[in-house]
Tab-separated table of C-alpha atoms and ligand atoms in Angstrom:
chain	number	residue	atom	x	y	z
B	1	UNK	CA	4.696	-15.901	-19.408
B	2	UNK	CA	6.167	-17.366	-22.407
B	3	UNK	CA	9.480	-18.862	-23.319
B	4	UNK	CA	11.673	-16.314	-25.097
B	5	UNK	CA	13.837	-18.890	-26.988
B	6	UNK	CA	16.994	-17.653	-25.364
B	7	UNK	CA	18.798	-19.164	-22.515
B	8	UNK	CA	21.448	-17.733	-19.717
B	9	UNK	CA	24.331	-19.752	-19.258
B	10	UNK	CA	26.180	-20.086	-16.007
B	11	UNK	CA	29.408	-21.682	-15.640
B	12	UNK	CA	30.439	-23.088	-12.139
B	13	UNK	CA	33.752	-24.701	-11.581
B	14	UNK	CA	33.950	-25.582	-15.687
B	15	UNK	CA	30.643	-26.876	-15.627
B	16	UNK	CA	27.942	-25.118	-18.030
B	17	UNK	CA	24.495	-24.986	-17.127
B	18	UNK	CA	21.693	-23.366	-19.138
B	19	UNK	CA	18.545	-21.529	-17.918
B	20	UNK	CA	15.690	-20.574	-20.109
B	21	UNK	CA	14.780	-16.828	-20.160
B	22	UNK	CA	10.944	-16.033	-19.787
B	23	UNK	CA	8.959	-12.932	-21.187
B	24	UNK	CA	5.988	-11.476	-19.847
B	25	UNK	CA	4.058	-8.935	-21.720
B	26	UNK	CA	6.217	-5.958	-21.078
B	27	UNK	CA	9.103	-5.255	-18.519
B	28	UNK	CA	12.285	-6.944	-17.846
B	29	UNK	CA	12.603	-10.670	-18.938
B	30	UNK	CA	13.385	-13.152	-15.881
B	31	UNK	CA	16.037	-16.026	-15.830
B	32	UNK	CA	14.149	-19.090	-14.758
B	33	UNK	CA	16.153	-20.368	-11.715
B	34	UNK	CA	13.667	-22.763	-10.576
B	35	UNK	CA	15.871	-25.723	-11.339
B	36	UNK	CA	19.056	-23.880	-10.261
B	37	UNK	CA	19.359	-25.863	-6.856
B	38	UNK	CA	18.367	-29.201	-8.387
B	39	UNK	CA	20.928	-28.873	-11.123
B	40	UNK	CA	23.824	-27.293	-9.534
B	41	UNK	CA	23.300	-27.603	-5.896
B	42	UNK	CA	23.766	-23.434	-5.446
B	43	UNK	CA	21.217	-21.207	-4.403
B	44	UNK	CA	20.678	-17.397	-5.523
B	45	UNK	CA	21.371	-14.608	-2.872
B	46	UNK	CA	19.134	-11.651	-3.138
B	47	UNK	CA	18.007	-10.138	0.120
B	48	UNK	CA	15.457	-7.260	-0.251
B	49	UNK	CA	14.412	-9.038	-3.642
B	50	UNK	CA	16.155	-6.380	-5.320
B	51	UNK	CA	16.576	-8.714	-8.837
B	52	UNK	CA	14.163	-11.549	-7.986
B	53	UNK	CA	10.689	-11.686	-9.373
B	54	UNK	CA	8.563	-13.645	-6.852
B	55	UNK	CA	5.629	-14.312	-9.000
B	56	UNK	CA	4.193	-13.706	-12.081
B	57	UNK	CA	1.250	-11.212	-12.037
B	58	UNK	CA	-1.388	-9.533	-14.428
B	59	UNK	CA	-2.578	-6.983	-12.148
B	60	UNK	CA	-0.307	-3.705	-11.813
B	61	UNK	CA	2.833	-2.843	-13.991
B	62	UNK	CA	5.264	-0.232	-13.020
B	63	UNK	CA	8.093	1.190	-15.247
B	64	UNK	CA	9.937	3.243	-12.807
B	65	UNK	CA	12.431	4.655	-15.501
B	66	UNK	CA	9.354	6.138	-17.316
B	67	UNK	CA	7.383	7.121	-14.149
B	68	UNK	CA	4.734	4.911	-15.227
B	69	UNK	CA	2.048	2.931	-13.100
B	70	UNK	CA	-0.813	0.851	-14.810
B	71	UNK	CA	-3.695	-1.180	-12.964
B	72	UNK	CA	-4.557	-3.813	-15.769
B	73	UNK	CA	-3.004	-1.805	-18.408
B	74	UNK	CA	-4.988	1.588	-17.556
B	75	UNK	CA	-2.609	4.491	-16.803
B	76	UNK	CA	-3.202	5.528	-13.161
B	77	UNK	CA	-3.494	9.045	-14.402
B	78	UNK	CA	-6.664	8.298	-16.515
B	79	UNK	CA	-8.201	6.267	-13.819
B	80	UNK	CA	-7.826	8.911	-11.287
B	81	UNK	CA	-9.193	11.651	-13.531
B	82	UNK	CA	-12.305	9.646	-15.277
B	83	UNK	CA	-12.922	6.571	-12.761
B	84	UNK	CA	-13.784	6.171	-9.236
B	85	UNK	CA	-12.648	3.857	-6.368
B	86	UNK	CA	-15.163	1.182	-6.510
B	87	UNK	CA	-14.868	0.834	-10.297
B	88	UNK	CA	-11.097	0.651	-9.934
B	89	UNK	CA	-11.769	-2.153	-7.278
B	90	UNK	CA	-13.689	-3.959	-9.787
B	91	UNK	CA	-10.694	-3.562	-12.529
B	92	UNK	CA	-8.192	-4.749	-10.107
B	93	UNK	CA	-10.391	-7.701	-9.046
B	94	UNK	CA	-11.630	-9.004	-12.132
B	95	UNK	CA	-9.172	-7.685	-14.696
B	96	UNK	CA	-11.591	-5.305	-16.921
B	97	UNK	CA	-13.518	-2.363	-16.652
B	98	UNK	CA	-17.054	-3.156	-15.732
B	99	UNK	CA	-20.246	-2.685	-17.816
B	100	UNK	CA	-22.849	-0.422	-16.493
B	101	UNK	CA	-24.883	-3.483	-15.074
B	102	UNK	CA	-21.745	-4.982	-14.009
B	103	UNK	CA	-20.752	-1.990	-11.990
B	104	UNK	CA	-24.108	-1.581	-10.296
B	105	UNK	CA	-24.583	-5.169	-9.309
B	106	UNK	CA	-20.758	-4.752	-7.626
B	107	UNK	CA	-21.556	-1.637	-5.966
B	108	UNK	CA	-24.800	-2.802	-4.654
B	109	UNK	CA	-22.872	-6.269	-3.213
B	110	UNK	CA	-20.391	-3.864	-1.694
B	111	UNK	CA	-22.817	-1.498	-0.278
B	112	UNK	CA	-24.833	-4.527	1.169
B	113	UNK	CA	-21.924	-5.557	3.331
B	114	UNK	CA	-20.792	-2.282	4.874
B	115	UNK	CA	-22.030	-3.028	8.595
B	116	UNK	CA	-19.829	-5.220	10.985
B	117	UNK	CA	-20.972	-7.641	13.033
B	118	UNK	CA	-22.609	-6.056	16.217
B	119	UNK	CA	-20.419	-7.904	18.614
B	120	UNK	CA	-17.395	-6.644	16.839
B	121	UNK	CA	-18.224	-3.108	18.701
B	122	UNK	CA	-17.158	-4.891	21.735
B	123	UNK	CA	-13.705	-5.806	20.567
B	124	UNK	CA	-12.839	-1.916	20.208
B	125	UNK	CA	-13.563	-1.330	23.940
B	126	UNK	CA	-10.663	-3.777	24.795
B	127	UNK	CA	-8.164	-1.553	23.371
B	128	UNK	CA	-6.609	1.567	25.113
B	129	UNK	CA	-8.006	4.990	23.985
B	130	UNK	CA	-4.671	6.093	23.115
B	131	UNK	CA	-3.864	2.651	20.896
B	132	UNK	CA	-2.443	3.582	17.230
B	133	UNK	CA	-5.298	3.033	15.004
B	134	UNK	CA	-3.143	0.678	13.000
B	135	UNK	CA	-2.916	-1.475	16.170
B	136	UNK	CA	-6.756	-1.772	16.282
B	137	UNK	CA	-7.240	-2.145	12.701
B	138	UNK	CA	-4.508	-5.133	12.429
B	139	UNK	CA	-6.406	-6.813	15.391
B	140	UNK	CA	-9.923	-6.205	14.281
B	141	UNK	CA	-9.064	-7.529	10.481
B	142	UNK	CA	-7.509	-10.617	11.829
B	143	UNK	CA	-10.737	-11.100	14.290
B	144	UNK	CA	-12.881	-10.916	10.976
B	145	UNK	CA	-12.203	-14.855	10.394
B	146	UNK	CA	-13.575	-15.604	13.993
B	147	UNK	CA	-17.055	-13.782	12.860
B	148	UNK	CA	-17.456	-14.891	9.360
B	149	UNK	CA	-16.807	-18.543	9.417
B	150	UNK	CA	-18.800	-19.082	6.017
B	151	UNK	CA	-16.331	-17.287	3.978
B	152	UNK	CA	-12.753	-18.619	5.198
B	153	UNK	CA	-12.459	-21.734	2.939
B	154	UNK	CA	-9.750	-20.791	0.328
B	155	UNK	CA	-10.571	-23.672	-1.857
B	156	UNK	CA	-14.134	-22.593	-2.424
B	157	UNK	CA	-14.189	-19.860	-5.127
B	158	UNK	CA	-17.488	-18.527	-3.825
B	159	UNK	CA	-16.284	-18.135	-0.176
B	160	UNK	CA	-13.301	-16.344	-1.885
B	161	UNK	CA	-15.391	-14.102	-3.470
B	162	UNK	CA	-17.745	-13.239	-0.552
B	163	UNK	CA	-14.626	-12.775	1.765
B	164	UNK	CA	-13.091	-10.176	-0.660
B	165	UNK	CA	-16.513	-8.300	-0.950
B	166	UNK	CA	-16.890	-8.407	2.918
B	167	UNK	CA	-13.349	-6.597	3.438
B	168	UNK	CA	-13.729	-4.101	0.731
B	169	UNK	CA	-17.117	-3.127	2.354
B	170	UNK	CA	-15.996	-3.475	5.813
B	171	UNK	CA	-12.837	-1.842	5.962
B	172	UNK	CA	-13.667	1.632	5.684
B	173	UNK	CA	-16.351	1.170	8.710
B	174	UNK	CA	-13.418	-0.523	10.697
B	175	UNK	CA	-11.331	2.559	10.011
B	176	UNK	CA	-13.663	5.095	10.806
B	177	UNK	CA	-14.562	3.183	14.322
B	178	UNK	CA	-10.895	2.822	14.948
B	179	UNK	CA	-10.577	6.851	14.581
B	180	UNK	CA	-13.926	7.454	16.499
B	181	UNK	CA	-12.663	5.072	19.387
B	182	UNK	CA	-9.221	7.336	19.655
B	183	UNK	CA	-11.256	10.223	19.714
B	184	UNK	CA	-13.641	9.350	22.281
B	185	UNK	CA	-16.665	9.596	20.031
B	186	UNK	CA	-19.681	7.329	19.617
B	187	UNK	CA	-19.329	5.021	16.393
B	188	UNK	CA	-21.310	5.993	13.342
B	189	UNK	CA	-23.195	3.462	11.320
B	190	UNK	CA	-22.761	3.339	7.783
B	191	UNK	CA	-25.350	4.686	5.200
B	192	UNK	CA	-25.891	2.846	2.112
B	193	UNK	CA	-27.707	5.912	0.565
B	194	UNK	CA	-24.243	7.533	0.361
B	195	UNK	CA	-21.253	6.537	-2.196
B	196	UNK	CA	-18.459	4.423	-0.860
B	197	UNK	CA	-16.278	7.514	-0.049
B	198	UNK	CA	-18.700	10.090	1.241
B	199	UNK	CA	-19.816	7.325	3.720
B	200	UNK	CA	-16.225	7.140	4.922
B	201	UNK	CA	-15.772	10.360	5.602
B	202	UNK	CA	-19.225	10.799	7.226
B	203	UNK	CA	-18.615	7.740	9.487
B	204	UNK	CA	-15.066	9.782	10.499
B	205	UNK	CA	-16.843	13.031	10.948
B	206	UNK	CA	-20.456	12.989	11.805
B	207	UNK	CA	-21.333	13.206	15.570
B	208	UNK	CA	-25.029	12.584	17.059
B	209	UNK	CA	-25.097	16.292	17.807
B	210	UNK	CA	-24.181	17.396	14.247
B	211	UNK	CA	-24.559	15.950	10.812
B	212	UNK	CA	-21.371	15.926	8.529
B	213	UNK	CA	-22.390	17.969	5.324
B	214	UNK	CA	-21.559	15.865	1.911
B	215	UNK	CA	-18.888	17.821	0.242
B	216	UNK	CA	-18.512	16.433	-3.440
B	217	UNK	CA	-15.114	18.191	-3.797
B	218	UNK	CA	-13.506	16.658	-0.551
B	219	UNK	CA	-15.140	13.111	-1.425
B	220	UNK	CA	-13.765	13.427	-4.747
B	221	UNK	CA	-10.056	14.223	-3.245
B	222	UNK	CA	-10.375	11.215	-0.896
B	223	UNK	CA	-11.658	8.992	-3.646
B	224	UNK	CA	-8.450	9.757	-5.586
B	225	UNK	CA	-6.339	8.970	-2.699
B	226	UNK	CA	-7.933	5.655	-2.383
B	227	UNK	CA	-7.427	5.031	-6.255
B	228	UNK	CA	-3.826	6.066	-6.275
B	229	UNK	CA	-3.016	3.924	-3.309
B	230	UNK	CA	-4.941	0.917	-4.502
B	231	UNK	CA	-2.193	-1.273	-5.606
B	232	UNK	CA	1.480	-1.102	-6.170
B	233	UNK	CA	2.411	-4.649	-7.365
B	234	UNK	CA	4.874	-6.752	-5.197
B	235	UNK	CA	5.675	-4.077	-2.438
B	236	UNK	CA	6.480	-5.470	1.197
B	237	UNK	CA	2.856	-5.675	2.359
B	238	UNK	CA	1.608	-7.101	-0.799
B	239	UNK	CA	4.413	-9.709	-0.612
B	240	UNK	CA	3.515	-10.364	2.999
B	241	UNK	CA	0.007	-11.040	1.727
B	242	UNK	CA	0.968	-13.692	-0.787
B	243	UNK	CA	3.510	-15.435	1.589
B	244	UNK	CA	0.927	-15.823	4.443
B	245	UNK	CA	-1.628	-16.697	1.857
B	246	UNK	CA	0.733	-19.298	0.230
B	247	UNK	CA	0.255	-21.514	3.340
B	248	UNK	CA	-3.471	-21.698	2.806
B	249	UNK	CA	-3.984	-19.198	5.806
B	250	UNK	CA	-7.693	-17.525	5.385
B	251	UNK	CA	-8.015	-14.293	3.621
B	252	UNK	CA	-8.747	-12.319	6.778
B	253	UNK	CA	-5.587	-13.665	8.285
B	254	UNK	CA	-3.636	-12.689	5.316
B	255	UNK	CA	-4.889	-9.129	4.977
B	256	UNK	CA	-4.252	-8.478	8.718
B	257	UNK	CA	-0.594	-9.489	7.833
B	258	UNK	CA	-0.455	-6.800	5.180
B	259	UNK	CA	-1.806	-4.316	7.202
B	260	UNK	CA	0.739	-5.148	9.997
B	261	UNK	CA	3.522	-4.834	7.281
B	262	UNK	CA	2.314	-1.596	5.925
B	263	UNK	CA	2.317	0.038	9.537
B	264	UNK	CA	6.435	0.332	9.296
B	265	UNK	CA	7.899	3.556	8.781
B	266	UNK	CA	9.634	2.563	5.796
B	267	UNK	CA	6.453	1.455	3.929
B	268	UNK	CA	3.129	3.056	4.890
B	269	UNK	CA	4.511	5.872	7.277
B	270	UNK	CA	6.469	8.332	5.143
B	271	UNK	CA	3.287	10.681	4.592
B	272	UNK	CA	3.086	11.696	8.233
B	273	UNK	CA	6.739	12.058	8.201
B	274	UNK	CA	6.541	14.468	5.264
B	275	UNK	CA	3.843	16.648	6.825
B	276	UNK	CA	5.738	16.997	9.997
B	277	UNK	CA	8.698	18.148	7.945
B	278	UNK	CA	6.918	20.623	6.032
B	279	UNK	CA	5.509	22.080	9.211
B	280	UNK	CA	9.002	22.253	10.726
B	281	UNK	CA	10.370	23.925	7.905
B	282	UNK	CA	7.497	26.606	8.595
B	283	UNK	CA	8.384	29.463	6.025
B	284	UNK	CA	9.803	29.428	2.383
B	285	UNK	CA	13.176	31.304	3.668
B	286	UNK	CA	14.124	28.022	5.604
B	287	UNK	CA	13.846	25.716	2.671
B	288	UNK	CA	17.700	26.217	1.695
B	289	UNK	CA	18.670	25.159	5.252
B	290	UNK	CA	16.894	21.839	4.669
B	291	UNK	CA	18.035	21.090	1.474
B	292	UNK	CA	21.393	21.622	2.671
B	293	UNK	CA	20.886	19.188	5.638
B	294	UNK	CA	19.361	16.595	2.962
B	295	UNK	CA	22.714	16.772	0.810
B	296	UNK	CA	24.957	16.539	3.772
B	297	UNK	CA	26.534	12.862	4.110
B	298	UNK	CA	26.986	13.432	7.709
B	299	UNK	CA	23.404	14.365	8.547
B	300	UNK	CA	21.030	11.492	8.508
B	301	UNK	CA	18.190	13.879	7.314
B	302	UNK	CA	16.559	12.971	4.393
B	303	UNK	CA	13.935	15.098	2.328
B	304	UNK	CA	10.921	13.012	3.205
B	305	UNK	CA	8.352	12.442	0.153
B	306	UNK	CA	11.629	12.559	-2.053
B	307	UNK	CA	13.093	9.398	-3.923
B	308	UNK	CA	11.708	5.918	-4.683
B	309	UNK	CA	13.135	2.483	-4.790
B	310	UNK	CA	11.633	1.862	-8.171
B	311	UNK	CA	10.712	5.041	-9.413
B	312	UNK	CA	13.665	6.944	-10.905
B	313	UNK	CA	11.510	9.739	-12.483
B	314	UNK	CA	8.551	11.233	-11.217
B	315	UNK	CA	6.241	9.030	-9.299
B	316	UNK	CA	2.923	9.539	-11.321
B	317	UNK	CA	1.038	9.474	-8.330
B	318	UNK	CA	2.674	12.496	-6.935
B	319	UNK	CA	1.752	14.630	-10.014
B	320	UNK	CA	-2.087	13.659	-9.307
B	321	UNK	CA	-1.790	14.380	-5.672
B	322	UNK	CA	-0.200	17.773	-6.485
B	323	UNK	CA	-3.354	18.978	-8.410
B	324	UNK	CA	-5.495	17.483	-5.773
B	325	UNK	CA	-3.943	19.345	-2.933
B	326	UNK	CA	-4.596	22.595	-4.912
B	327	UNK	CA	-8.083	21.606	-5.475
B	328	UNK	CA	-8.900	20.634	-1.636
B	329	UNK	CA	-7.075	23.660	-0.325
B	330	UNK	CA	-9.280	25.978	-2.403
B	331	UNK	CA	-12.216	24.485	-0.967
B	332	UNK	CA	-11.056	24.120	2.720
B	333	UNK	CA	-9.238	26.700	4.565
B	334	UNK	CA	-7.291	24.187	6.598
B	335	UNK	CA	-4.554	26.882	7.570
B	336	UNK	CA	-2.472	24.855	5.528
B	337	UNK	CA	-1.946	27.089	2.367
B	338	UNK	CA	1.517	28.287	3.496
B	339	UNK	CA	2.151	24.534	3.930
B	340	UNK	CA	1.366	23.838	0.306
B	341	UNK	CA	3.236	26.620	-0.841
B	342	UNK	CA	6.478	25.241	0.976
B	343	UNK	CA	5.914	22.072	-0.584
B	344	UNK	CA	5.795	23.479	-4.358
B	345	UNK	CA	8.854	25.703	-3.670
B	346	UNK	CA	10.540	22.613	-1.955
B	347	UNK	CA	9.866	20.681	-4.949
B	348	UNK	CA	11.209	23.436	-7.358
B	349	UNK	CA	14.500	24.236	-5.774
B	350	UNK	CA	15.402	20.155	-5.200
B	351	UNK	CA	14.419	19.464	-8.867
B	352	UNK	CA	16.978	22.360	-9.931
B	353	UNK	CA	19.540	21.168	-7.694
B	354	UNK	CA	22.479	18.845	-9.189
B	355	UNK	CA	22.144	16.604	-5.827
B	356	UNK	CA	18.938	15.717	-6.862
B	357	UNK	CA	18.591	15.598	-10.321
B	358	UNK	CA	22.046	13.326	-10.486
B	359	UNK	CA	20.470	10.890	-8.091
B	360	UNK	CA	17.301	11.059	-9.972
B	361	UNK	CA	15.286	11.939	-6.795
B	362	UNK	CA	11.727	13.149	-7.463
B	363	UNK	CA	8.621	13.738	-5.321
B	364	UNK	CA	6.842	10.541	-4.444
B	365	UNK	CA	3.219	9.910	-3.680
B	366	UNK	CA	3.751	10.841	0.056
B	367	UNK	CA	5.136	14.622	-0.822
B	368	UNK	CA	1.442	16.015	-1.153
B	369	UNK	CA	-0.854	13.379	0.266
B	370	UNK	CA	-0.332	14.552	3.926
B	371	UNK	CA	-1.354	18.086	3.086
B	372	UNK	CA	-4.338	16.649	1.562
B	373	UNK	CA	-5.418	14.344	4.598
B	374	UNK	CA	-4.697	16.867	6.933
B	375	UNK	CA	-6.922	19.481	4.977
B	376	UNK	CA	-9.705	16.965	5.296
B	377	UNK	CA	-9.438	17.176	8.890
B	378	UNK	CA	-7.573	13.628	9.743
B	379	UNK	CA	-4.831	13.758	12.394
B	380	UNK	CA	-1.446	12.160	11.256
B	381	UNK	CA	-2.279	8.870	13.020
B	382	UNK	CA	-4.789	8.282	10.564
B	383	UNK	CA	-2.728	8.578	7.406
B	384	UNK	CA	-1.331	5.100	7.375
B	385	UNK	CA	-4.774	3.373	8.164
B	386	UNK	CA	-6.244	5.327	5.196
B	387	UNK	CA	-3.338	3.795	3.142
B	388	UNK	CA	-4.390	0.280	4.469
B	389	UNK	CA	-8.012	0.917	3.722
B	390	UNK	CA	-7.223	1.875	-0.003
B	391	UNK	CA	-4.775	-0.819	-0.473
B	392	UNK	CA	-6.962	-3.795	0.796
B	393	UNK	CA	-8.413	-4.229	-2.686
B	394	UNK	CA	-4.992	-4.629	-4.035
B	395	UNK	CA	-3.865	-7.196	-1.547
B	396	UNK	CA	-7.183	-8.957	-2.016
B	397	UNK	CA	-6.492	-9.051	-5.808
B	398	UNK	CA	-3.058	-10.337	-5.461
B	399	UNK	CA	-4.167	-12.853	-3.029
B	400	UNK	CA	-6.981	-14.239	-5.247
B	401	UNK	CA	-4.566	-14.104	-8.187
B	402	UNK	CA	-2.119	-16.243	-6.197
B	403	UNK	CA	-4.910	-18.873	-5.044
B	404	UNK	CA	-6.057	-19.350	-8.430
B	405	UNK	CA	-2.669	-20.021	-9.921
B	406	UNK	CA	-2.145	-23.830	-10.482
B	407	UNK	CA	1.443	-23.920	-9.917
B	408	UNK	CA	1.023	-22.030	-6.471
B	409	UNK	CA	3.478	-23.405	-3.852
B	410	UNK	CA	4.199	-22.609	-0.408
B	411	UNK	CA	6.529	-19.502	-0.203
B	412	UNK	CA	9.688	-20.739	1.247
B	413	UNK	CA	12.867	-18.723	0.721
B	414	UNK	CA	16.156	-20.357	1.458
B	415	UNK	CA	19.170	-18.855	3.162
B	416	UNK	CA	22.951	-18.348	3.302
B	417	UNK	CA	23.821	-19.832	6.699
B	418	UNK	CA	26.423	-18.194	8.428
B	419	UNK	CA	25.905	-19.245	12.055
B	420	UNK	CA	27.901	-21.966	14.094
B	421	UNK	CA	28.147	-25.448	12.454
B	422	UNK	CA	27.242	-28.666	14.580
B	423	UNK	CA	28.326	-28.565	18.186
B	424	UNK	CA	27.838	-30.676	21.077
B	425	UNK	CA	25.549	-29.636	24.090
B	426	UNK	CA	27.518	-28.926	27.185
B	427	UNK	CA	25.612	-29.334	30.540
B	428	UNK	CA	25.108	-25.915	32.239
B	429	UNK	CA	28.029	-26.536	34.781
B	430	UNK	CA	30.402	-27.002	31.992
B	431	UNK	CA	29.470	-23.882	30.285
M	1	CMC	N1	16.660	12.887	0.729
M	1	CMC	C1	18.023	13.032	0.202
M	1	CMC	N2	18.888	12.312	-0.100
M	1	CMC	C2	18.347	11.059	-0.682
M	1	CMC	C3	16.886	10.890	-0.384
M	1	CMC	C4	16.068	11.835	0.137
M	1	CMC	N3	14.822	11.726	0.215
M	1	CMC	N4	16.789	9.751	-0.831
M	1	CMC	C5	17.788	9.139	-1.487
M	1	CMC	N5	18.800	10.115	-1.261
M	1	CMC	C6	20.190	9.637	-1.585
M	1	CMC	C7	20.925	8.637	-0.788
M	1	CMC	O1	21.459	9.438	0.388
M	1	CMC	C8	21.901	8.227	-1.839
M	1	CMC	O2	23.021	9.159	-1.941
M	1	CMC	P1	24.471	8.556	-2.111
M	1	CMC	O3	24.382	8.003	-3.328
M	1	CMC	O4	25.366	9.946	-2.191
M	1	CMC	O5	24.713	7.610	-1.071
M	1	CMC	C9	21.142	8.201	-3.061
M	1	CMC	O6	20.171	9.248	-2.994
M	1	CMC	C10	20.373	6.715	-3.389
M	1	CMC	O7	19.458	6.363	-2.046
M	1	CMC	P2	19.176	5.094	-1.585
M	1	CMC	O8	18.889	4.899	-0.250
M	1	CMC	O9	20.290	4.032	-1.864
M	1	CMC	O10	17.850	4.876	-2.273
M	1	CMC	P3	16.897	3.733	-2.158
M	1	CMC	O11	16.132	3.197	-3.317
M	1	CMC	O12	17.343	2.564	-1.271
M	1	CMC	O13	15.639	4.424	-1.188
M	1	CMC	C11	13.796	5.473	-0.537
M	1	CMC	C12	14.511	4.808	-1.559
M	1	CMC	C13	12.314	5.997	-0.871
M	1	CMC	C14	13.891	4.919	0.970
M	1	CMC	C15	14.795	6.781	-0.198
M	1	CMC	O14	14.613	7.972	-1.275
M	1	CMC	C16	14.191	7.674	1.030
M	1	CMC	O15	14.450	7.318	2.338
M	1	CMC	N6	13.154	8.813	0.734
M	1	CMC	C17	12.691	9.469	1.946
M	1	CMC	C18	11.498	8.639	2.447
M	1	CMC	C19	10.312	8.707	1.621
M	1	CMC	O16	9.845	9.425	0.939
M	1	CMC	N7	9.938	7.345	1.560
M	1	CMC	C20	8.199	7.157	0.623
M	1	CMC	C21	8.676	6.300	-0.551
M	1	CMC	S1	7.212	6.126	-1.286
M	1	CMC	C22	6.076	5.115	-0.433
M	1	CMC	C23	5.532	3.989	-1.529
M	1	CMC	O17	5.754	3.771	-2.425
M	1	CMC	O18	5.095	3.070	-0.682
């Protein structure tokens, strides 16, 4: 960050205070209020962090007005078209696209860590078969710190690196094991002759009785979903990871905290809700009925997969998802072509409707992703775990960035206290 040379003036009770305005490389400037309390005795009040930058970061940039998302300066559309997930992982972690030898080395390091400690298999048996896979993944990711003692010293950059590689390599294995456990099938070990994404699909869908044939088109669609979800700057789960990490907690515990936060329906769960809505609509002639409900202020129903806190334009991820949905349904007959038709028609009608236009409500990443995941063969309970798998690299990159930051401090928000002021303890018989 650099000092812009400008200041923000605040006047409180006749006293004037001046605060520096700092600039990043792009995006809104910030008023540096770090000395506000010391100089004025006031806090700022911003629940939901709608106007607060909690850190500086050089990883991901979003311009919600323009509908723009960039990882390390590269537009998401270009990465989705030309790159692949492990290359994007390298970019997010280290800041630049890799050379051929760097990529080969990185892929080999990830590939050689895909197996989980054999004793971790016993962990899964402790869960009920009907446990939500997110519950299992949260527990197993946190438990990694009990298995990999040699990579939990956060002050050692080598250990931080090993922990990062381990998590990126093992999260597909863990997510696939959670899925296998829920459907009562044997776990499937990773195969290192396959690429990252094909290996994940195989670990989910192969059974001892029948091999899962590799399908390049489906692997590519899965890989794009991984790329599109890999990072999204300081969202709720990423901020959770940073806050947990700011206390010095080990990296496995921090990522487990991020997974727990992602589980909430306002964050990682909307893709499931969107597919369920499209299935409920059922036929294109019922779309107007649902649009009418979404516009009715007395009806809590909202068009799932529409609208975003940051994007006030097309979510650029939704455009790529739409193309991918077309590609996947041309390869797989999931019986969902009518569902995709409904989604497209719903999008067309909503984007011509004054209600959605005036509120700048556009399709978001979740609008088409459920149709694709369903076509790939995943039940809805697996949609959020797949989001967690993809986002692991983003969480790790943000965590590493924070730990390496010299001015890093424990995260400790303040509050506006509205509870009772001091009162005297009364013995039980006097209350
Ligand atoms: N359908 C109908 N009306 C909507 C919708 C919608 N999907 N989204 C917002 N509105 C209306 C809302 O009723 C309000 O209208 P009014 O001004 O008349 O009261 C106006 O638009 C502004 O809404 P808001 O709730 O203030 O906007 P927000 O920024 O707080 O909410 C949101 C963002 C994503 C929670 C919301 O758009 C929503 O609930 N969308 C549906 C759920 C969804 O698809 N969530 C996934 C988000 S993308 C995931 C990710 O990036 O991690």
